[in-house]
Amino acid sequence: MSDCQGKSSWPELVGATGEAAAATIERENPLVNAIVLLDGTPTTRDFRCDRVWVWVNSSGIVLRPPRIT
């Protein structure tokens, strides 16, 4: 993660709605694409500086701090 530019973690967004969190993430670091996913959804395990998974529950609420993955 040290090679990635800009903000890389957003712990303050836990409890926010996924869509609002994604908008905040992309505004604070325009180099990333924030992707809202339902908790438990399978994802790739490769690391990319331009991707942030935003994990939400069935109500669309962020469960854990979004970060570059």
PDB file of N, CA, C and O in Angstrom:
ATOM      1  N   MET A   1       0.818  -1.191   0.000  1.00  0.00           N
ATOM      2  CA  MET A   1       0.000   0.000   0.000  1.00  0.00           C
ATOM      3  C   MET A   1       0.862   1.255   0.000  1.00  0.00           C
ATOM      4  O   MET A   1       0.383   2.306  -0.366  1.00  0.00           O
ATOM      5  N   SER A   2       2.100   1.158   0.374  1.00  0.00           N
ATOM      6  CA  SER A   2       2.959   2.335   0.458  1.00  0.00           C
ATOM      7  C   SER A   2       3.207   2.977  -0.902  1.00  0.00           C
ATOM      8  O   SER A   2       3.553   4.144  -0.970  1.00  0.00           O
ATOM      9  N   ASP A   3       3.031   2.218  -1.980  1.00  0.00           N
ATOM     10  CA  ASP A   3       3.238   2.765  -3.312  1.00  0.00           C
ATOM     11  C   ASP A   3       2.009   3.492  -3.852  1.00  0.00           C
ATOM     12  O   ASP A   3       2.082   4.154  -4.874  1.00  0.00           O
ATOM     13  N   CYS A   4       0.880   3.355  -3.184  1.00  0.00           N
ATOM     14  CA  CYS A   4      -0.360   3.975  -3.651  1.00  0.00           C
ATOM     15  C   CYS A   4      -0.390   5.447  -3.257  1.00  0.00           C
ATOM     16  O   CYS A   4       0.047   5.819  -2.170  1.00  0.00           O
ATOM     17  N   GLN A   5      -0.935   6.265  -4.140  1.00  0.00           N
ATOM     18  CA  GLN A   5      -0.999   7.702  -3.889  1.00  0.00           C
ATOM     19  C   GLN A   5      -2.328   8.094  -3.261  1.00  0.00           C
ATOM     20  O   GLN A   5      -3.356   7.497  -3.548  1.00  0.00           O
ATOM     21  N   GLY A   6      -2.284   9.113  -2.431  1.00  0.00           N
ATOM     22  CA  GLY A   6      -3.493   9.652  -1.827  1.00  0.00           C
ATOM     23  C   GLY A   6      -3.958   8.860  -0.623  1.00  0.00           C
ATOM     24  O   GLY A   6      -3.302   7.928  -0.160  1.00  0.00           O
ATOM     25  N   LYS A   7      -5.104   9.246  -0.101  1.00  0.00           N
ATOM     26  CA  LYS A   7      -5.690   8.592   1.062  1.00  0.00           C
ATOM     27  C   LYS A   7      -5.970   7.133   0.741  1.00  0.00           C
ATOM     28  O   LYS A   7      -6.415   6.806  -0.364  1.00  0.00           O
ATOM     29  N   SER A   8      -5.729   6.225   1.706  1.00  0.00           N
ATOM     30  CA  SER A   8      -5.864   4.801   1.420  1.00  0.00           C
ATOM     31  C   SER A   8      -6.835   4.061   2.336  1.00  0.00           C
ATOM     32  O   SER A   8      -7.139   2.903   2.102  1.00  0.00           O
ATOM     33  N   SER A   9      -7.351   4.716   3.391  1.00  0.00           N
ATOM     34  CA  SER A   9      -8.257   4.062   4.326  1.00  0.00           C
ATOM     35  C   SER A   9      -9.271   5.081   4.848  1.00  0.00           C
ATOM     36  O   SER A   9      -8.927   6.241   5.067  1.00  0.00           O
ATOM     37  N   TRP A  10     -10.506   4.616   5.065  1.00  0.00           N
ATOM     38  CA  TRP A  10     -11.584   5.505   5.495  1.00  0.00           C
ATOM     39  C   TRP A  10     -12.353   4.907   6.671  1.00  0.00           C
ATOM     40  O   TRP A  10     -13.536   4.563   6.562  1.00  0.00           O
ATOM     41  N   PRO A  11     -11.746   4.799   7.854  1.00  0.00           N
ATOM     42  CA  PRO A  11     -12.440   4.211   9.009  1.00  0.00           C
ATOM     43  C   PRO A  11     -13.660   5.028   9.448  1.00  0.00           C
ATOM     44  O   PRO A  11     -14.591   4.476  10.047  1.00  0.00           O
ATOM     45  N   GLU A  12     -13.649   6.301   9.157  1.00  0.00           N
ATOM     46  CA  GLU A  12     -14.762   7.162   9.566  1.00  0.00           C
ATOM     47  C   GLU A  12     -16.064   6.854   8.827  1.00  0.00           C
ATOM     48  O   GLU A  12     -17.136   7.340   9.204  1.00  0.00           O
ATOM     49  N   LEU A  13     -16.009   6.021   7.773  1.00  0.00           N
ATOM     50  CA  LEU A  13     -17.204   5.726   6.984  1.00  0.00           C
ATOM     51  C   LEU A  13     -17.971   4.492   7.462  1.00  0.00           C
ATOM     52  O   LEU A  13     -19.047   4.204   6.936  1.00  0.00           O
ATOM     53  N   VAL A  14     -17.460   3.797   8.458  1.00  0.00           N
ATOM     54  CA  VAL A  14     -18.207   2.664   9.025  1.00  0.00           C
ATOM     55  C   VAL A  14     -19.513   3.203   9.592  1.00  0.00           C
ATOM     56  O   VAL A  14     -19.524   4.185  10.338  1.00  0.00           O
ATOM     57  N   GLY A  15     -20.621   2.595   9.199  1.00  0.00           N
ATOM     58  CA  GLY A  15     -21.942   3.042   9.639  1.00  0.00           C
ATOM     59  C   GLY A  15     -22.656   3.923   8.633  1.00  0.00           C
ATOM     60  O   GLY A  15     -23.859   4.142   8.739  1.00  0.00           O
ATOM     61  N   ALA A  16     -21.933   4.424   7.632  1.00  0.00           N
ATOM     62  CA  ALA A  16     -22.537   5.237   6.571  1.00  0.00           C
ATOM     63  C   ALA A  16     -23.192   4.315   5.539  1.00  0.00           C
ATOM     64  O   ALA A  16     -22.973   3.098   5.545  1.00  0.00           O
ATOM     65  N   THR A  17     -23.988   4.877   4.649  1.00  0.00           N
ATOM     66  CA  THR A  17     -24.517   4.065   3.558  1.00  0.00           C
ATOM     67  C   THR A  17     -23.401   3.805   2.555  1.00  0.00           C
ATOM     68  O   THR A  17     -22.481   4.623   2.402  1.00  0.00           O
ATOM     69  N   GLY A  18     -23.464   2.682   1.884  1.00  0.00           N
ATOM     70  CA  GLY A  18     -22.433   2.309   0.929  1.00  0.00           C
ATOM     71  C   GLY A  18     -22.263   3.307  -0.194  1.00  0.00           C
ATOM     72  O   GLY A  18     -21.136   3.650  -0.569  1.00  0.00           O
ATOM     73  N   GLU A  19     -23.360   3.790  -0.738  1.00  0.00           N
ATOM     74  CA  GLU A  19     -23.281   4.727  -1.857  1.00  0.00           C
ATOM     75  C   GLU A  19     -22.676   6.060  -1.425  1.00  0.00           C
ATOM     76  O   GLU A  19     -21.870   6.643  -2.143  1.00  0.00           O
ATOM     77  N   ALA A  20     -23.052   6.536  -0.247  1.00  0.00           N
ATOM     78  CA  ALA A  20     -22.470   7.784   0.262  1.00  0.00           C
ATOM     79  C   ALA A  20     -20.986   7.590   0.538  1.00  0.00           C
ATOM     80  O   ALA A  20     -20.167   8.471   0.245  1.00  0.00           O
ATOM     81  N   ALA A  21     -20.627   6.425   1.080  1.00  0.00           N
ATOM     82  CA  ALA A  21     -19.221   6.133   1.355  1.00  0.00           C
ATOM     83  C   ALA A  21     -18.413   6.094   0.067  1.00  0.00           C
ATOM     84  O   ALA A  21     -17.324   6.673  -0.015  1.00  0.00           O
ATOM     85  N   ALA A  22     -18.946   5.448  -0.954  1.00  0.00           N
ATOM     86  CA  ALA A  22     -18.250   5.366  -2.240  1.00  0.00           C
ATOM     87  C   ALA A  22     -18.022   6.760  -2.827  1.00  0.00           C
ATOM     88  O   ALA A  22     -16.932   7.061  -3.332  1.00  0.00           O
ATOM     89  N   ALA A  23     -19.027   7.611  -2.748  1.00  0.00           N
ATOM     90  CA  ALA A  23     -18.888   8.975  -3.259  1.00  0.00           C
ATOM     91  C   ALA A  23     -17.813   9.741  -2.488  1.00  0.00           C
ATOM     92  O   ALA A  23     -16.992  10.455  -3.089  1.00  0.00           O
ATOM     93  N   THR A  24     -17.780   9.593  -1.173  1.00  0.00           N
ATOM     94  CA  THR A  24     -16.773  10.261  -0.346  1.00  0.00           C
ATOM     95  C   THR A  24     -15.379   9.767  -0.697  1.00  0.00           C
ATOM     96  O   THR A  24     -14.443  10.554  -0.856  1.00  0.00           O
ATOM     97  N   ILE A  25     -15.218   8.466  -0.823  1.00  0.00           N
ATOM     98  CA  ILE A  25     -13.916   7.871  -1.143  1.00  0.00           C
ATOM     99  C   ILE A  25     -13.395   8.403  -2.474  1.00  0.00           C
ATOM    100  O   ILE A  25     -12.248   8.838  -2.578  1.00  0.00           O
ATOM    101  N   GLU A  26     -14.235   8.393  -3.491  1.00  0.00           N
ATOM    102  CA  GLU A  26     -13.808   8.847  -4.816  1.00  0.00           C
ATOM    103  C   GLU A  26     -13.549  10.348  -4.849  1.00  0.00           C
ATOM    104  O   GLU A  26     -12.717  10.817  -5.618  1.00  0.00           O
ATOM    105  N   ARG A  27     -14.230  11.104  -4.002  1.00  0.00           N
ATOM    106  CA  ARG A  27     -13.984  12.543  -3.914  1.00  0.00           C
ATOM    107  C   ARG A  27     -12.656  12.811  -3.202  1.00  0.00           C
ATOM    108  O   ARG A  27     -11.877  13.666  -3.630  1.00  0.00           O
ATOM    109  N   GLU A  28     -12.374  12.057  -2.136  1.00  0.00           N
ATOM    110  CA  GLU A  28     -11.152  12.276  -1.365  1.00  0.00           C
ATOM    111  C   GLU A  28      -9.906  11.693  -2.031  1.00  0.00           C
ATOM    112  O   GLU A  28      -8.803  12.152  -1.769  1.00  0.00           O
ATOM    113  N   ASN A  29     -10.090  10.690  -2.877  1.00  0.00           N
ATOM    114  CA  ASN A  29      -8.967  10.135  -3.643  1.00  0.00           C
ATOM    115  C   ASN A  29      -9.465   9.807  -5.052  1.00  0.00           C
ATOM    116  O   ASN A  29      -9.962   8.706  -5.307  1.00  0.00           O
ATOM    117  N   PRO A  30      -9.356  10.758  -5.976  1.00  0.00           N
ATOM    118  CA  PRO A  30      -9.866  10.556  -7.332  1.00  0.00           C
ATOM    119  C   PRO A  30      -9.116   9.484  -8.128  1.00  0.00           C
ATOM    120  O   PRO A  30      -9.530   9.135  -9.229  1.00  0.00           O
ATOM    121  N   LEU A  31      -8.061   8.920  -7.556  1.00  0.00           N
ATOM    122  CA  LEU A  31      -7.295   7.879  -8.249  1.00  0.00           C
ATOM    123  C   LEU A  31      -7.889   6.491  -8.037  1.00  0.00           C
ATOM    124  O   LEU A  31      -7.418   5.516  -8.632  1.00  0.00           O
ATOM    125  N   VAL A  32      -8.933   6.384  -7.194  1.00  0.00           N
ATOM    126  CA  VAL A  32      -9.514   5.069  -6.904  1.00  0.00           C
ATOM    127  C   VAL A  32     -10.954   4.962  -7.390  1.00  0.00           C
ATOM    128  O   VAL A  32     -11.655   5.959  -7.568  1.00  0.00           O
ATOM    129  N   ASN A  33     -11.372   3.716  -7.573  1.00  0.00           N
ATOM    130  CA  ASN A  33     -12.747   3.391  -7.899  1.00  0.00           C
ATOM    131  C   ASN A  33     -13.301   2.638  -6.694  1.00  0.00           C
ATOM    132  O   ASN A  33     -12.794   1.572  -6.341  1.00  0.00           O
ATOM    133  N   ALA A  34     -14.315   3.189  -6.038  1.00  0.00           N
ATOM    134  CA  ALA A  34     -14.935   2.555  -4.872  1.00  0.00           C
ATOM    135  C   ALA A  34     -16.072   1.659  -5.349  1.00  0.00           C
ATOM    136  O   ALA A  34     -16.959   2.101  -6.071  1.00  0.00           O
ATOM    137  N   ILE A  35     -16.019   0.407  -4.933  1.00  0.00           N
ATOM    138  CA  ILE A  35     -16.994  -0.589  -5.380  1.00  0.00           C
ATOM    139  C   ILE A  35     -17.758  -1.098  -4.173  1.00  0.00           C
ATOM    140  O   ILE A  35     -17.169  -1.669  -3.246  1.00  0.00           O
ATOM    141  N   VAL A  36     -19.075  -0.883  -4.167  1.00  0.00           N
ATOM    142  CA  VAL A  36     -19.931  -1.308  -3.059  1.00  0.00           C
ATOM    143  C   VAL A  36     -20.312  -2.776  -3.267  1.00  0.00           C
ATOM    144  O   VAL A  36     -20.816  -3.154  -4.330  1.00  0.00           O
ATOM    145  N   LEU A  37     -20.048  -3.604  -2.238  1.00  0.00           N
ATOM    146  CA  LEU A  37     -20.338  -5.034  -2.305  1.00  0.00           C
ATOM    147  C   LEU A  37     -21.041  -5.503  -1.037  1.00  0.00           C
ATOM    148  O   LEU A  37     -20.707  -5.059   0.058  1.00  0.00           O
ATOM    149  N   LEU A  38     -21.981  -6.418  -1.232  1.00  0.00           N
ATOM    150  CA  LEU A  38     -22.646  -7.050  -0.097  1.00  0.00           C
ATOM    151  C   LEU A  38     -21.636  -7.949   0.610  1.00  0.00           C
ATOM    152  O   LEU A  38     -20.884  -8.693  -0.047  1.00  0.00           O
ATOM    153  N   ASP A  39     -21.585  -7.874   1.939  1.00  0.00           N
ATOM    154  CA  ASP A  39     -20.645  -8.677   2.713  1.00  0.00           C
ATOM    155  C   ASP A  39     -20.751 -10.144   2.315  1.00  0.00           C
ATOM    156  O   ASP A  39     -21.840 -10.687   2.218  1.00  0.00           O
ATOM    157  N   GLY A  40     -19.599 -10.753   2.056  1.00  0.00           N
ATOM    158  CA  GLY A  40     -19.562 -12.158   1.671  1.00  0.00           C
ATOM    159  C   GLY A  40     -19.472 -12.381   0.173  1.00  0.00           C
ATOM    160  O   GLY A  40     -19.273 -13.517  -0.266  1.00  0.00           O
ATOM    161  N   THR A  41     -19.609 -11.331  -0.618  1.00  0.00           N
ATOM    162  CA  THR A  41     -19.498 -11.463  -2.069  1.00  0.00           C
ATOM    163  C   THR A  41     -18.069 -11.858  -2.429  1.00  0.00           C
ATOM    164  O   THR A  41     -17.123 -11.256  -1.934  1.00  0.00           O
ATOM    165  N   PRO A  42     -17.893 -12.874  -3.284  1.00  0.00           N
ATOM    166  CA  PRO A  42     -16.534 -13.256  -3.685  1.00  0.00           C
ATOM    167  C   PRO A  42     -15.864 -12.143  -4.496  1.00  0.00           C
ATOM    168  O   PRO A  42     -16.515 -11.473  -5.301  1.00  0.00           O
ATOM    169  N   THR A  43     -14.567 -11.960  -4.261  1.00  0.00           N
ATOM    170  CA  THR A  43     -13.789 -10.959  -4.995  1.00  0.00           C
ATOM    171  C   THR A  43     -12.449 -11.554  -5.380  1.00  0.00           C
ATOM    172  O   THR A  43     -12.050 -12.600  -4.870  1.00  0.00           O
ATOM    173  N   THR A  44     -11.743 -10.856  -6.254  1.00  0.00           N
ATOM    174  CA  THR A  44     -10.389 -11.269  -6.581  1.00  0.00           C
ATOM    175  C   THR A  44      -9.474 -10.896  -5.420  1.00  0.00           C
ATOM    176  O   THR A  44      -9.797 -10.011  -4.629  1.00  0.00           O
ATOM    177  N   ARG A  45      -8.350 -11.539  -5.309  1.00  0.00           N
ATOM    178  CA  ARG A  45      -7.431 -11.280  -4.207  1.00  0.00           C
ATOM    179  C   ARG A  45      -6.205 -10.478  -4.637  1.00  0.00           C
ATOM    180  O   ARG A  45      -5.288 -10.284  -3.851  1.00  0.00           O
ATOM    181  N   ASP A  46      -6.189 -10.031  -5.884  1.00  0.00           N
ATOM    182  CA  ASP A  46      -5.049  -9.234  -6.337  1.00  0.00           C
ATOM    183  C   ASP A  46      -5.119  -7.832  -5.738  1.00  0.00           C
ATOM    184  O   ASP A  46      -6.195  -7.314  -5.479  1.00  0.00           O
ATOM    185  N   PHE A  47      -3.958  -7.247  -5.483  1.00  0.00           N
ATOM    186  CA  PHE A  47      -3.882  -5.905  -4.900  1.00  0.00           C
ATOM    187  C   PHE A  47      -3.809  -4.878  -6.018  1.00  0.00           C
ATOM    188  O   PHE A  47      -3.031  -5.029  -6.955  1.00  0.00           O
ATOM    189  N   ARG A  48      -4.630  -3.832  -5.915  1.00  0.00           N
ATOM    190  CA  ARG A  48      -4.618  -2.744  -6.890  1.00  0.00           C
ATOM    191  C   ARG A  48      -4.759  -1.416  -6.177  1.00  0.00           C
ATOM    192  O   ARG A  48      -5.638  -1.248  -5.331  1.00  0.00           O
ATOM    193  N   CYS A  49      -3.902  -0.477  -6.543  1.00  0.00           N
ATOM    194  CA  CYS A  49      -3.938   0.862  -5.934  1.00  0.00           C
ATOM    195  C   CYS A  49      -5.172   1.667  -6.340  1.00  0.00           C
ATOM    196  O   CYS A  49      -5.470   2.683  -5.728  1.00  0.00           O
ATOM    197  N   ASP A  50      -5.890   1.219  -7.350  1.00  0.00           N
ATOM    198  CA  ASP A  50      -7.035   1.993  -7.846  1.00  0.00           C
ATOM    199  C   ASP A  50      -8.380   1.408  -7.438  1.00  0.00           C
ATOM    200  O   ASP A  50      -9.411   1.768  -7.975  1.00  0.00           O
ATOM    201  N   ARG A  51      -8.388   0.513  -6.432  1.00  0.00           N
ATOM    202  CA  ARG A  51      -9.644  -0.146  -6.055  1.00  0.00           C
ATOM    203  C   ARG A  51      -9.853  -0.101  -4.543  1.00  0.00           C
ATOM    204  O   ARG A  51      -8.943  -0.348  -3.762  1.00  0.00           O
ATOM    205  N   VAL A  52     -11.094   0.197  -4.164  1.00  0.00           N
ATOM    206  CA  VAL A  52     -11.507   0.145  -2.761  1.00  0.00           C
ATOM    207  C   VAL A  52     -12.810  -0.648  -2.693  1.00  0.00           C
ATOM    208  O   VAL A  52     -13.795  -0.271  -3.340  1.00  0.00           O
ATOM    209  N   TRP A  53     -12.786  -1.750  -1.958  1.00  0.00           N
ATOM    210  CA  TRP A  53     -14.030  -2.478  -1.707  1.00  0.00           C
ATOM    211  C   TRP A  53     -14.751  -1.786  -0.549  1.00  0.00           C
ATOM    212  O   TRP A  53     -14.153  -1.493   0.480  1.00  0.00           O
ATOM    213  N   VAL A  54     -16.042  -1.546  -0.727  1.00  0.00           N
ATOM    214  CA  VAL A  54     -16.879  -0.968   0.330  1.00  0.00           C
ATOM    215  C   VAL A  54     -17.875  -2.062   0.728  1.00  0.00           C
ATOM    216  O   VAL A  54     -18.843  -2.321   0.018  1.00  0.00           O
ATOM    217  N   TRP A  55     -17.602  -2.727   1.838  1.00  0.00           N
ATOM    218  CA  TRP A  55     -18.420  -3.860   2.284  1.00  0.00           C
ATOM    219  C   TRP A  55     -19.634  -3.370   3.068  1.00  0.00           C
ATOM    220  O   TRP A  55     -19.485  -2.657   4.055  1.00  0.00           O
ATOM    221  N   VAL A  56     -20.829  -3.781   2.627  1.00  0.00           N
ATOM    222  CA  VAL A  56     -22.070  -3.357   3.275  1.00  0.00           C
ATOM    223  C   VAL A  56     -22.894  -4.568   3.695  1.00  0.00           C
ATOM    224  O   VAL A  56     -22.738  -5.664   3.170  1.00  0.00           O
ATOM    225  N   ASN A  57     -23.805  -4.324   4.649  1.00  0.00           N
ATOM    226  CA  ASN A  57     -24.747  -5.368   5.055  1.00  0.00           C
ATOM    227  C   ASN A  57     -25.980  -5.312   4.154  1.00  0.00           C
ATOM    228  O   ASN A  57     -26.030  -4.525   3.201  1.00  0.00           O
ATOM    229  N   SER A  58     -26.978  -6.129   4.453  1.00  0.00           N
ATOM    230  CA  SER A  58     -28.176  -6.190   3.608  1.00  0.00           C
ATOM    231  C   SER A  58     -28.974  -4.887   3.615  1.00  0.00           C
ATOM    232  O   SER A  58     -29.821  -4.672   2.746  1.00  0.00           O
ATOM    233  N   SER A  59     -28.695  -4.008   4.579  1.00  0.00           N
ATOM    234  CA  SER A  59     -29.353  -2.693   4.621  1.00  0.00           C
ATOM    235  C   SER A  59     -28.534  -1.620   3.916  1.00  0.00           C
ATOM    236  O   SER A  59     -28.923  -0.454   3.900  1.00  0.00           O
ATOM    237  N   GLY A  60     -27.389  -2.003   3.355  1.00  0.00           N
ATOM    238  CA  GLY A  60     -26.542  -1.038   2.637  1.00  0.00           C
ATOM    239  C   GLY A  60     -25.644  -0.211   3.517  1.00  0.00           C
ATOM    240  O   GLY A  60     -25.121   0.812   3.092  1.00  0.00           O
ATOM    241  N   ILE A  61     -25.406  -0.648   4.753  1.00  0.00           N
ATOM    242  CA  ILE A  61     -24.574   0.083   5.716  1.00  0.00           C
ATOM    243  C   ILE A  61     -23.154  -0.488   5.722  1.00  0.00           C
ATOM    244  O   ILE A  61     -22.968  -1.705   5.781  1.00  0.00           O
ATOM    245  N   VAL A  62     -22.157   0.405   5.696  1.00  0.00           N
ATOM    246  CA  VAL A  62     -20.752  -0.008   5.676  1.00  0.00           C
ATOM    247  C   VAL A  62     -20.405  -0.728   6.977  1.00  0.00           C
ATOM    248  O   VAL A  62     -20.648  -0.203   8.071  1.00  0.00           O
ATOM    249  N   LEU A  63     -19.818  -1.924   6.842  1.00  0.00           N
ATOM    250  CA  LEU A  63     -19.519  -2.780   7.998  1.00  0.00           C
ATOM    251  C   LEU A  63     -18.124  -2.625   8.557  1.00  0.00           C
ATOM    252  O   LEU A  63     -17.909  -2.825   9.753  1.00  0.00           O
ATOM    253  N   ARG A  64     -17.144  -2.356   7.695  1.00  0.00           N
ATOM    254  CA  ARG A  64     -15.748  -2.251   8.146  1.00  0.00           C
ATOM    255  C   ARG A  64     -15.050  -1.162   7.342  1.00  0.00           C
ATOM    256  O   ARG A  64     -15.535  -0.777   6.275  1.00  0.00           O
ATOM    257  N   PRO A  65     -13.950  -0.663   7.844  1.00  0.00           N
ATOM    258  CA  PRO A  65     -13.288   0.468   7.175  1.00  0.00           C
ATOM    259  C   PRO A  65     -12.893   0.156   5.721  1.00  0.00           C
ATOM    260  O   PRO A  65     -12.164  -0.800   5.484  1.00  0.00           O
ATOM    261  N   PRO A  66     -13.405   0.923   4.785  1.00  0.00           N
ATOM    262  CA  PRO A  66     -12.968   0.745   3.384  1.00  0.00           C
ATOM    263  C   PRO A  66     -11.485   1.114   3.279  1.00  0.00           C
ATOM    264  O   PRO A  66     -11.022   2.047   3.937  1.00  0.00           O
ATOM    265  N   ARG A  67     -10.762   0.356   2.461  1.00  0.00           N
ATOM    266  CA  ARG A  67      -9.340   0.645   2.240  1.00  0.00           C
ATOM    267  C   ARG A  67      -8.944   0.150   0.868  1.00  0.00           C
ATOM    268  O   ARG A  67      -9.599  -0.703   0.283  1.00  0.00           O
ATOM    269  N   ILE A  68      -7.841   0.709   0.364  1.00  0.00           N
ATOM    270  CA  ILE A  68      -7.322   0.251  -0.919  1.00  0.00           C
ATOM    271  C   ILE A  68      -6.939  -1.212  -0.774  1.00  0.00           C
ATOM    272  O   ILE A  68      -6.274  -1.597   0.172  1.00  0.00           O
ATOM    273  N   THR A  69      -7.400  -2.034  -1.727  1.00  0.00           N
ATOM    274  CA  THR A  69      -7.069  -3.459  -1.694  1.00  0.00           C
ATOM    275  C   THR A  69      -6.655  -3.932  -3.064  1.00  0.00           C
ATOM    276  O   THR A  69      -7.382  -4.049  -3.953  1.00  0.00           O
TER     277      THR A  69
END
